[in-house]
């Protein structure tokens, strides 16, 4: 039976819901699921992880170095306790993508990036070529499975369970001091998190100017939606990079995705292919976005977005 | 300060990927190859460090078959001083690549290793972090800004929550994201000049650093395609459709 260690993603004492998505993948693999929370102090994160349905145990590993998630200091802590686990998983967020290869190398194990589907405990589907091909890969029996989990492919389990046991632990590994956190600039504001939101409204080149992004924000706020953007909008400097949706930005799977003035470049479509319903508003009837949109409206977004916002 | 920059030869980013019908992979015959775009950004950053007088020498490294010489010549034409090809005819996965690069790092003794955050063929996003782990060096992935400050570097990283800045001791491994810089166009005289720059070849077996477990690719398939849905002709019709589907 598999014995699976899932690394919790968290910030400011809040568990990120990407952790529950990784747990959903662990449940598909089958076996006992232990969540590892690397924290500097407090037990909020561990307590929250203990209520994710399907979690058997939580380890709250406390070390002063865990105030910020630095791969250089967290990878040795994980590698030191990974013995005895058949699988070590983390979400394929920038947190997991940064951390897990470092863990894998310390364990001398190859790594699977971005698990989309589970065939058996060692065989998985993962995307390559920006999602234009899917490979089925098998990890040899000689090593532990070290992997990241594609958040958009795994819905977090609904509901909570009675809290699993939380065990406190201290770090035993030697940790480097060569990496220091300086700061984080975040411009997300009060809107929902792009990767966790049920609804997302995105704007692209068709907006024409930075100030027109207010049209996207207006509709998003009326819908309680997160705001996203195409690479063109980000590269134009209209919005910060953390709003970019696509293969090189965030891969998302909201129930409703509204794309306004986005033509639908391959790399953007790779970021939304798991969305529930895609709505496209674009004045170019030949825009590739219409080939994947569930509902398309060929019209000028400068007219449609205010009309839609006012009618809601 | 010497800078080592790692480049991979991949299917050109403009190529429409075709999955072979027998599931053995994607169609690579007659397809254009180029330098991995993220690696091109890493080369540009290394050259700019040299132009700014911070780097003294830029060495480009690639792992692959003889055709990867073309990729190294591109790096030399951009401005790298010399190149090393680790010659391998079979597939080299990230952990094996990191072990081979570690050997080259030990030979070359750079203060900084730059490479793309991922290759656009396998999309693994692993080699830089693995190399840093094997060397015991700091890593700064997904870099959008790199400032060398004496024996340390300040690196701004594109993370999900925004822009994070780390300060790392050198030597370090830095992987580039899209917005680190815009690579220059290569001019014809530079292509000619690149032909005369030194390009050494090492055998993979000589730098591999022992046995490495491999992940087996069982099959490759085409992704499920989304189908186009309906078209509506007005904002009112769009709103009605969203209401019918219980989406608003």
Coordinates of C-alpha atoms in Angstrom, one line a residue:
Chain A
X1 CA 0.0 0.0 0.0
X2 CA 1.2 3.5 -0.8
X3 CA 2.3 5.8 2.0
X4 CA 2.0 9.3 0.6
X5 CA 3.5 12.5 1.9
X6 CA 1.8 15.7 0.6
X7 CA 3.7 19.0 1.1
X8 CA 1.3 21.8 2.3
X9 CA 1.4 25.2 0.5
X10 CA 0.6 28.1 2.8
X11 CA 1.3 31.8 3.4
X12 CA 0.5 34.1 6.3
X13 CA -1.0 31.2 8.4
X14 CA -3.5 30.3 5.7
X15 CA -3.5 26.9 4.0
X16 CA -3.7 27.3 0.2
X17 CA -6.4 25.2 -1.4
X18 CA -3.8 23.8 -3.8
X19 CA -3.0 21.5 -0.9
X20 CA -6.4 19.9 -1.0
X21 CA -6.0 19.5 -4.8
X22 CA -2.8 17.6 -4.2
X23 CA -4.6 15.5 -1.6
X24 CA -7.3 14.7 -4.2
X25 CA -4.5 13.3 -6.4
X26 CA -3.0 11.3 -3.5
X27 CA -6.4 9.8 -2.8
X28 CA -6.6 8.7 -6.5
X29 CA -3.2 7.0 -6.0
X30 CA -4.6 5.3 -2.9
X31 CA -3.1 4.6 0.5
X32 CA -2.4 6.6 3.6
X33 CA -2.0 10.3 3.2
X34 CA 0.2 12.4 5.5
X35 CA 0.3 16.2 5.0
X36 CA 3.6 17.9 6.0
X37 CA 3.3 21.5 7.0
X38 CA 6.6 23.3 7.2
X39 CA 6.0 26.3 9.5
X40 CA 7.9 28.7 11.6
X41 CA 5.4 28.9 14.4
X42 CA 1.7 28.3 15.2
X43 CA -0.6 25.4 14.3
X44 CA -3.3 27.1 12.1
X45 CA -1.9 25.5 8.9
X46 CA -1.6 22.0 10.3
X47 CA -5.1 22.2 11.9
X48 CA -6.6 23.3 8.6
X49 CA -4.8 20.5 6.7
X50 CA -6.1 17.9 9.3
X51 CA -9.7 18.6 8.2
X52 CA -9.1 17.9 4.5
X53 CA -11.2 14.8 3.7
X54 CA -8.9 11.8 3.2
X55 CA -6.0 13.0 5.3
X56 CA -4.8 10.4 7.8
X57 CA -2.0 12.4 9.6
X58 CA -0.5 15.8 9.7
X59 CA 3.1 16.6 10.6
X60 CA 3.7 20.2 11.7
X61 CA 7.5 20.5 11.2
X62 CA 8.5 23.7 12.9
X63 CA 11.8 25.6 12.2
X64 CA 12.6 29.2 12.4
X65 CA 13.7 29.1 8.7
X66 CA 10.2 28.3 7.5
X67 CA 8.9 31.9 7.9
X68 CA 9.2 32.1 4.1
X69 CA 9.0 29.1 1.8
X70 CA 12.6 28.9 0.5
X71 CA 13.3 25.7 -1.5
X72 CA 17.0 25.8 -0.4
X73 CA 16.0 25.4 3.3
X74 CA 12.8 23.4 2.9
X75 CA 14.1 20.7 0.5
X76 CA 16.6 19.2 3.1
X77 CA 13.8 19.1 5.8
X78 CA 11.5 17.2 3.4
X79 CA 14.3 14.8 2.2
X80 CA 15.2 14.1 5.8
X81 CA 11.8 12.7 6.6
X82 CA 10.8 11.3 3.2
X83 CA 12.3 7.9 3.9
X84 CA 9.5 5.4 4.4
X85 CA 7.1 7.2 2.1
X86 CA 6.4 5.8 -1.3
X87 CA 5.3 9.1 -2.8
X88 CA 6.1 12.8 -2.1
X89 CA 3.7 15.2 -3.7
X90 CA 3.2 19.0 -3.9
X91 CA 1.0 21.2 -5.9
X92 CA 2.4 22.4 -9.3
X93 CA 2.2 26.0 -8.2
X94 CA 5.3 28.2 -8.4
X95 CA 5.9 26.9 -4.8
X96 CA 5.9 23.3 -5.8
X97 CA 7.7 23.8 -9.1
X98 CA 10.5 25.6 -7.2
X99 CA 10.8 23.1 -4.4
X100 CA 10.2 19.6 -5.6
X101 CA 13.0 19.2 -8.1
X102 CA 15.4 20.1 -5.3
X103 CA 13.8 17.5 -3.1
X104 CA 14.0 14.9 -5.8
X105 CA 17.7 15.5 -6.5
X106 CA 18.5 15.2 -2.8
X107 CA 16.6 11.8 -2.8
X108 CA 18.4 10.9 -6.1
X109 CA 15.0 10.3 -7.7
X110 CA 13.7 11.4 -11.0
X111 CA 10.6 13.5 -10.9
X112 CA 7.2 13.7 -12.5
X113 CA 6.0 17.3 -13.2
X114 CA 2.3 18.1 -13.4
X115 CA 0.3 14.9 -12.8
X116 CA -3.1 15.2 -14.6
X117 CA -4.4 11.7 -14.1
X118 CA -3.4 8.5 -12.2
X119 CA -3.4 5.1 -13.9
X120 CA -1.9 3.2 -11.0
X121 CA 0.4 4.1 -8.1
X122 CA 3.4 4.6 -10.4
X123 CA 1.8 5.5 -13.7
X124 CA 0.6 8.9 -14.5
X125 CA -0.5 11.3 -17.3
X126 CA 1.3 14.6 -17.7
X127 CA 1.3 17.3 -20.3
X128 CA 4.2 18.1 -22.6
X129 CA 4.7 20.6 -25.5
X130 CA 2.5 23.2 -23.7
X131 CA -0.3 20.7 -23.3
X132 CA -0.4 19.8 -27.0
X133 CA 0.5 16.2 -26.2
X134 CA -0.1 14.1 -23.1
X135 CA 2.5 11.5 -22.0
X136 CA 1.8 8.5 -19.9
X137 CA 4.9 7.9 -17.7
X138 CA 5.9 5.2 -15.3
X139 CA 8.3 5.7 -12.3
X140 CA 10.6 2.7 -11.7
X141 CA 10.1 0.6 -8.5
X142 CA 13.6 1.4 -7.3
X143 CA 12.8 5.0 -6.3
X144 CA 10.1 7.0 -4.5
X145 CA 7.6 8.8 -6.7
X146 CA 8.4 12.5 -6.4
X147 CA 5.9 14.7 -8.3
X148 CA 3.9 17.8 -8.6
X149 CA 0.2 17.8 -9.1
X150 CA -1.6 19.9 -11.8
X151 CA -4.0 21.9 -9.7
X152 CA -6.5 22.5 -12.6
X153 CA -6.9 18.7 -13.0
X154 CA -7.8 18.0 -9.4
X155 CA -10.8 19.5 -7.7
X156 CA -10.4 19.8 -3.9
X157 CA -12.6 17.3 -2.0
X158 CA -15.8 19.0 -0.9
X159 CA -16.5 19.0 2.8
X160 CA -14.4 18.5 5.8
X161 CA -13.6 15.5 8.1
X162 CA -13.1 15.3 11.8
X163 CA -9.6 16.5 12.3
X164 CA -6.9 13.9 11.8
X165 CA -4.0 13.6 14.3
X166 CA -1.4 16.4 14.2
X167 CA 2.1 15.5 15.2
X168 CA 4.6 18.2 16.0
X169 CA 8.1 17.7 14.8
X170 CA 11.5 19.5 14.7
X171 CA 14.0 19.7 11.9
X172 CA 17.0 17.4 12.1
X173 CA 18.7 18.3 8.8
X174 CA 21.5 20.7 8.3
X175 CA 20.2 23.8 6.6
X176 CA 22.1 26.3 4.4
X177 CA 22.1 30.0 5.1
X178 CA 22.9 31.1 1.6
X179 CA 19.4 32.2 0.6
X180 CA 17.5 35.1 2.1
X181 CA 14.0 36.4 1.6
X182 CA 13.9 40.1 0.8
X183 CA 10.3 40.9 0.0
X184 CA 7.1 40.2 -1.9
X185 CA 5.2 42.7 -4.0
X186 CA 1.6 41.5 -4.5
X187 CA -1.1 43.5 -6.2
X188 CA -4.0 41.1 -5.9
X189 CA -6.1 43.3 -3.6
X190 CA -9.5 42.2 -2.4
X191 CA -10.5 40.1 -5.4
X192 CA -10.6 36.3 -5.3
X193 CA -7.4 34.4 -6.0
X194 CA -7.1 33.7 -9.7
X195 CA -6.2 30.0 -9.2
X196 CA -9.0 29.2 -6.7
X197 CA -11.8 31.3 -8.1
X198 CA -15.0 29.7 -9.5
X199 CA -15.4 32.6 -12.0
X200 CA -12.7 34.5 -13.9
X201 CA -13.0 37.4 -16.3
X202 CA -9.9 38.0 -18.4
X203 CA -8.9 40.8 -20.7
X204 CA -6.6 40.9 -23.7
X205 CA -5.1 43.0 -26.4
X206 CA -8.7 44.0 -27.6
X207 CA -9.1 46.3 -24.6
X208 CA -6.7 48.6 -26.4
X209 CA -5.4 50.5 -23.4
X210 CA -4.6 50.1 -19.7
X211 CA -7.5 52.2 -18.6
X212 CA -10.0 50.0 -20.4
X213 CA -9.1 47.2 -18.0
X214 CA -11.6 48.8 -15.6
X215 CA -14.3 47.3 -17.8
X216 CA -13.0 43.8 -17.0
X217 CA -12.7 44.7 -13.4
X218 CA -16.2 46.1 -13.2
X219 CA -17.7 42.9 -14.6
X220 CA -15.5 40.7 -12.4
X221 CA -16.5 42.6 -9.3
X222 CA -20.2 42.3 -10.2
X223 CA -19.8 38.5 -10.6
X224 CA -17.5 38.1 -7.6
X225 CA -14.9 36.8 -10.1
X226 CA -11.1 36.9 -10.2
X227 CA -9.4 39.0 -12.9
X228 CA -7.1 37.5 -15.4
X229 CA -5.2 38.7 -18.5
X230 CA -3.6 37.4 -21.7
X231 CA 0.1 37.6 -22.2
X232 CA -0.4 40.5 -24.6
X233 CA -2.1 42.5 -21.9
X234 CA 0.7 41.7 -19.4
X235 CA 3.5 42.4 -21.9
X236 CA 1.8 45.8 -22.7
X237 CA 2.2 46.7 -19.0
X238 CA -1.5 47.1 -18.5
X239 CA -1.7 44.6 -15.6
X240 CA 0.9 42.9 -13.3
X241 CA 2.4 39.5 -14.4
X242 CA 0.6 37.5 -11.7
X243 CA -2.7 38.0 -13.6
X244 CA -1.4 36.1 -16.7
X245 CA -3.4 33.1 -17.7
X246 CA -1.8 30.6 -20.0
X247 CA 0.9 28.0 -20.2
X248 CA 3.6 30.5 -19.2
X249 CA 1.3 32.0 -16.6
X250 CA -1.4 30.4 -14.5
X251 CA -3.3 27.3 -15.5
X252 CA -6.8 27.6 -14.2
X253 CA -10.1 25.6 -14.1
X254 CA -12.9 27.9 -13.1
X255 CA -16.6 27.0 -13.6
X256 CA -17.0 30.1 -15.8
X257 CA -14.3 31.8 -17.8
X258 CA -15.1 35.0 -19.7
X259 CA -12.4 36.1 -22.2
X260 CA -12.8 39.6 -23.5
X261 CA -10.7 40.8 -26.3
X262 CA -8.5 37.7 -26.2
X263 CA -7.7 36.2 -29.6
X264 CA -6.8 32.8 -28.1
X265 CA -3.2 32.0 -28.8
X266 CA -2.2 28.4 -28.2
X267 CA -0.4 29.2 -25.0
X268 CA -3.4 31.0 -23.6
X269 CA -5.8 28.2 -24.5
X270 CA -3.4 25.8 -22.7
X271 CA -4.2 27.7 -19.5
X272 CA -8.0 27.4 -19.7
X273 CA -8.7 24.0 -21.3
X274 CA -10.0 22.6 -18.1
X275 CA -12.5 25.5 -17.5
X276 CA -16.2 24.5 -17.2
X277 CA -17.8 27.0 -19.6
X278 CA -15.7 29.4 -21.7
X279 CA -17.4 32.6 -22.9
X280 CA -15.6 34.6 -25.7
X281 CA -16.3 38.2 -26.5
X282 CA -14.3 39.4 -29.5
X283 CA -15.0 41.6 -32.5
X284 CA -12.9 39.3 -34.8
X285 CA -15.2 36.4 -35.9
X286 CA -12.1 34.4 -36.9
X287 CA -10.4 34.7 -33.5
X288 CA -9.2 31.1 -32.5
X289 CA -10.8 31.6 -29.1
X290 CA -14.2 30.9 -30.8
X291 CA -13.0 27.4 -31.7
X292 CA -13.0 26.4 -28.0
X293 CA -15.7 28.8 -26.6
X294 CA -18.9 27.3 -25.4
X295 CA -20.7 30.6 -25.9
X296 CA -19.3 33.1 -28.4
X297 CA -20.4 36.7 -29.0
X298 CA -18.8 38.6 -32.0
X299 CA -19.1 42.2 -30.8
X300 CA -17.1 45.1 -29.4
X301 CA -16.2 44.4 -25.8
X302 CA -16.3 48.2 -25.0
X303 CA -20.0 48.0 -25.6
X304 CA -20.7 44.5 -24.3
X305 CA -18.9 44.6 -21.0
X306 CA -20.7 47.7 -19.6
X307 CA -24.0 46.3 -20.9
X308 CA -23.4 43.0 -19.2
X309 CA -22.2 44.6 -15.9
X310 CA -25.3 46.8 -15.8
X311 CA -27.7 44.0 -16.5
X312 CA -26.4 41.8 -13.8
Chain B
X1 CA 33.3 36.2 -12.8
X2 CA 32.7 33.3 -15.2
X3 CA 29.1 32.6 -16.2
X4 CA 27.9 29.2 -17.4
X5 CA 24.7 29.2 -19.5
X6 CA 22.8 26.0 -20.3
X7 CA 20.9 25.7 -23.6
X8 CA 18.7 23.0 -25.1
X9 CA 17.8 22.3 -28.6
X10 CA 14.0 21.9 -28.9
X11 CA 11.2 21.9 -31.4
X12 CA 10.7 25.5 -32.5
X13 CA 8.0 27.2 -30.5
X14 CA 6.1 28.1 -33.7
X15 CA 5.7 24.4 -34.7
X16 CA 2.3 22.9 -34.6
X17 CA 2.8 19.7 -32.6
X18 CA 1.5 16.5 -34.1
X19 CA 1.2 13.4 -32.0
X20 CA 2.1 10.2 -33.9
X21 CA -0.9 7.9 -34.4
X22 CA 1.0 4.9 -33.0
X23 CA 1.4 6.7 -29.6
X24 CA 5.2 6.6 -29.7
X25 CA 5.8 10.3 -29.5
X26 CA 5.4 13.5 -31.5
X27 CA 6.3 14.0 -35.1
X28 CA 9.9 15.3 -35.2
X29 CA 10.8 14.5 -38.8
X30 CA 11.1 17.6 -41.0
X31 CA 10.4 19.8 -38.0
X32 CA 12.3 23.0 -37.3
X33 CA 14.4 23.1 -34.2
X34 CA 15.8 26.1 -32.3
X35 CA 17.2 27.1 -29.0
X36 CA 14.7 26.7 -26.1
X37 CA 13.2 30.3 -25.8
X38 CA 13.8 30.4 -22.0
X39 CA 17.4 29.5 -22.5
X40 CA 17.8 32.2 -25.2
X41 CA 16.7 34.7 -22.5
X42 CA 19.4 33.1 -20.1
X43 CA 22.1 33.6 -22.8
X44 CA 21.0 37.2 -23.4
X45 CA 21.2 37.9 -19.6
X46 CA 24.7 36.3 -19.5
X47 CA 25.9 38.5 -22.4
X48 CA 24.5 41.6 -20.8
X49 CA 26.4 40.8 -17.6
X50 CA 29.5 40.6 -19.7
X51 CA 28.7 43.9 -21.6
X52 CA 28.2 45.5 -18.2
X53 CA 31.7 44.4 -17.1
X54 CA 30.3 42.1 -14.4
X55 CA 31.0 38.8 -16.2
X56 CA 34.4 38.2 -17.6
X57 CA 33.6 35.1 -19.6
X58 CA 30.4 33.3 -20.8
X59 CA 30.5 29.6 -21.5
X60 CA 27.5 27.9 -23.2
X61 CA 26.8 24.2 -22.5
X62 CA 24.3 21.9 -24.2
X63 CA 23.4 18.2 -23.8
X64 CA 22.3 16.4 -26.9
X65 CA 23.4 14.8 -30.2
X66 CA 25.7 16.5 -32.8
X67 CA 22.8 18.7 -34.0
X68 CA 23.0 20.6 -30.7
X69 CA 26.2 22.2 -32.0
X70 CA 23.8 24.4 -34.0
X71 CA 22.2 25.6 -30.8
X72 CA 25.7 26.3 -29.2
X73 CA 26.7 28.2 -32.4
X74 CA 23.6 30.4 -31.9
X75 CA 24.7 31.1 -28.3
X76 CA 28.2 31.9 -29.6
X77 CA 26.8 34.2 -32.2
X78 CA 24.8 36.0 -29.5
X79 CA 28.1 36.6 -27.7
X80 CA 29.1 33.6 -25.6
X81 CA 32.9 33.1 -25.6
X82 CA 33.1 29.4 -25.8
X83 CA 30.9 26.3 -25.8
X84 CA 30.8 22.7 -24.5
X85 CA 28.7 20.0 -26.0
X86 CA 27.9 17.0 -23.8
X87 CA 27.4 14.5 -26.5
X88 CA 24.4 12.1 -25.9
X89 CA 22.5 10.3 -28.6
X90 CA 19.8 8.9 -26.2
X91 CA 17.2 10.8 -24.2
X92 CA 18.7 12.6 -21.2
X93 CA 16.1 13.3 -18.4
X94 CA 16.5 16.3 -16.0
X95 CA 18.2 14.4 -13.1
X96 CA 20.8 12.9 -15.5
X97 CA 21.2 16.3 -17.1
X98 CA 21.8 17.9 -13.7
X99 CA 24.4 15.4 -12.8
X100 CA 26.3 15.9 -16.1
X101 CA 26.1 19.7 -15.7
X102 CA 27.4 19.3 -12.1
X103 CA 30.6 17.7 -13.6
X104 CA 31.0 20.6 -16.1
X105 CA 30.4 23.2 -13.3
X106 CA 33.2 21.5 -11.3
X107 CA 35.5 21.7 -14.3
X108 CA 34.6 25.3 -15.3
X109 CA 34.2 26.8 -11.8
X110 CA 31.6 29.5 -12.7
X111 CA 30.2 31.9 -10.1
X112 CA 26.8 31.9 -11.8
X113 CA 24.9 29.3 -13.8
X114 CA 22.0 30.6 -15.9
X115 CA 19.4 28.5 -17.8
X116 CA 15.7 28.7 -18.8
X117 CA 13.1 27.8 -16.2
X118 CA 11.9 25.0 -18.4
X119 CA 12.3 23.5 -21.8
X120 CA 9.3 23.9 -24.0
X121 CA 9.4 20.2 -25.2
X122 CA 9.2 18.2 -21.9
X123 CA 8.0 21.2 -19.8
X124 CA 9.7 19.6 -16.8
X125 CA 10.9 22.7 -15.0
X126 CA 13.5 20.6 -13.0
X127 CA 17.1 20.8 -14.2
X128 CA 18.1 24.1 -12.6
X129 CA 16.7 23.2 -9.2
X130 CA 18.3 19.8 -9.4
X131 CA 21.7 21.2 -10.3
X132 CA 21.5 23.6 -7.4
X133 CA 20.6 20.8 -5.0
X134 CA 23.5 18.6 -6.3
X135 CA 26.0 21.5 -5.9
X136 CA 24.6 22.6 -2.6
X137 CA 24.2 26.1 -4.2
X138 CA 21.3 28.6 -3.8
X139 CA 18.7 28.7 -6.5
X140 CA 16.5 31.5 -7.8
X141 CA 13.9 30.2 -10.2
X142 CA 11.6 32.1 -12.6
X143 CA 13.7 35.2 -12.5
X144 CA 12.4 38.5 -14.0
X145 CA 15.3 40.6 -12.7
X146 CA 18.9 39.8 -11.8
X147 CA 21.2 42.3 -10.0
X148 CA 24.7 41.1 -9.1
X149 CA 25.9 42.9 -5.9
X150 CA 29.5 41.8 -5.1
X151 CA 29.4 38.2 -3.8
X152 CA 25.6 38.1 -3.7
X153 CA 22.8 38.5 -6.2
X154 CA 19.3 40.0 -5.8
X155 CA 16.8 38.1 -7.9
X156 CA 13.2 39.0 -8.5
X157 CA 11.1 36.0 -9.1
X158 CA 7.7 35.7 -10.8
X159 CA 5.7 33.7 -8.3
X160 CA 1.9 33.0 -8.1
X161 CA 1.5 35.7 -5.4
X162 CA 3.4 38.4 -7.3
X163 CA 7.0 39.3 -7.5
X164 CA 9.3 37.9 -4.8
X165 CA 12.9 39.1 -4.3
X166 CA 15.6 36.8 -2.9
X167 CA 19.2 37.6 -2.0
X168 CA 21.5 34.7 -2.6
X169 CA 25.2 34.1 -2.1
X170 CA 27.2 33.4 -5.2
X171 CA 27.8 30.9 -6.7
X172 CA 24.2 30.3 -7.5
X173 CA 21.8 28.8 -10.1
X174 CA 19.3 31.3 -11.6
X175 CA 16.5 30.2 -14.0
X176 CA 15.0 32.7 -16.3
X177 CA 11.3 33.6 -16.9
X178 CA 9.9 35.3 -19.9
X179 CA 10.2 38.9 -18.7
X180 CA 13.9 38.8 -17.7
X181 CA 14.9 40.5 -21.0
X182 CA 14.2 40.4 -24.7
X183 CA 16.9 38.5 -26.6
X184 CA 18.8 40.3 -29.3
X185 CA 18.6 39.3 -33.0
X186 CA 21.7 37.6 -34.3
X187 CA 23.5 39.6 -37.1
X188 CA 25.2 37.8 -40.0
X189 CA 28.8 38.9 -39.1
X190 CA 28.3 37.4 -35.6
X191 CA 27.3 34.1 -37.2
X192 CA 30.5 34.1 -39.1
X193 CA 32.5 35.0 -36.0
X194 CA 30.8 32.3 -34.0
X195 CA 32.2 29.6 -36.4
X196 CA 35.7 30.4 -35.2
X197 CA 35.0 30.3 -31.5
X198 CA 36.0 27.2 -29.5
X199 CA 33.4 24.4 -29.1
X200 CA 34.6 21.4 -27.1
X201 CA 32.8 18.0 -27.0
X202 CA 32.6 15.7 -24.0
X203 CA 31.1 12.3 -24.0
X204 CA 28.0 11.9 -21.8
X205 CA 29.4 8.7 -20.3
X206 CA 32.5 10.6 -19.1
X207 CA 30.5 13.2 -17.2
X208 CA 27.3 11.3 -16.2
X209 CA 28.3 10.7 -12.6
X210 CA 26.9 7.2 -12.2
X211 CA 23.6 5.4 -12.8
X212 CA 20.5 7.5 -12.7
X213 CA 16.9 6.0 -12.5
X214 CA 14.8 6.9 -15.6
X215 CA 11.1 7.5 -15.9
X216 CA 9.6 5.4 -18.7
X217 CA 7.4 6.9 -21.3
X218 CA 4.6 4.4 -21.9
X219 CA 2.8 6.3 -24.6
X220 CA 2.1 9.7 -26.0
X221 CA -1.4 10.8 -26.9
X222 CA -3.2 13.8 -28.3
X223 CA -5.1 15.9 -25.7
X224 CA -8.9 15.9 -25.8
X225 CA -10.1 18.8 -27.9
X226 CA -12.7 21.2 -26.7
X227 CA -15.5 21.7 -29.3
X228 CA -16.9 25.1 -30.3
X229 CA -20.3 25.7 -28.8
X230 CA -22.9 28.2 -29.8
X231 CA -22.8 31.8 -31.0
X232 CA -25.1 34.5 -29.6
X233 CA -25.8 37.8 -31.3
X234 CA -26.3 40.3 -28.4
X235 CA -25.5 41.1 -24.8
X236 CA -29.1 40.2 -23.9
X237 CA -28.8 36.8 -25.6
X238 CA -25.5 36.1 -23.8
X239 CA -27.0 37.0 -20.4
X240 CA -30.0 34.8 -21.1
X241 CA -27.8 31.9 -22.1
X242 CA -25.7 32.3 -18.9
X243 CA -28.9 32.3 -16.8
X244 CA -30.2 29.2 -18.6
X245 CA -27.0 27.4 -17.7
X246 CA -27.2 28.6 -14.1
X247 CA -23.8 30.4 -14.4
X248 CA -24.9 33.8 -13.1

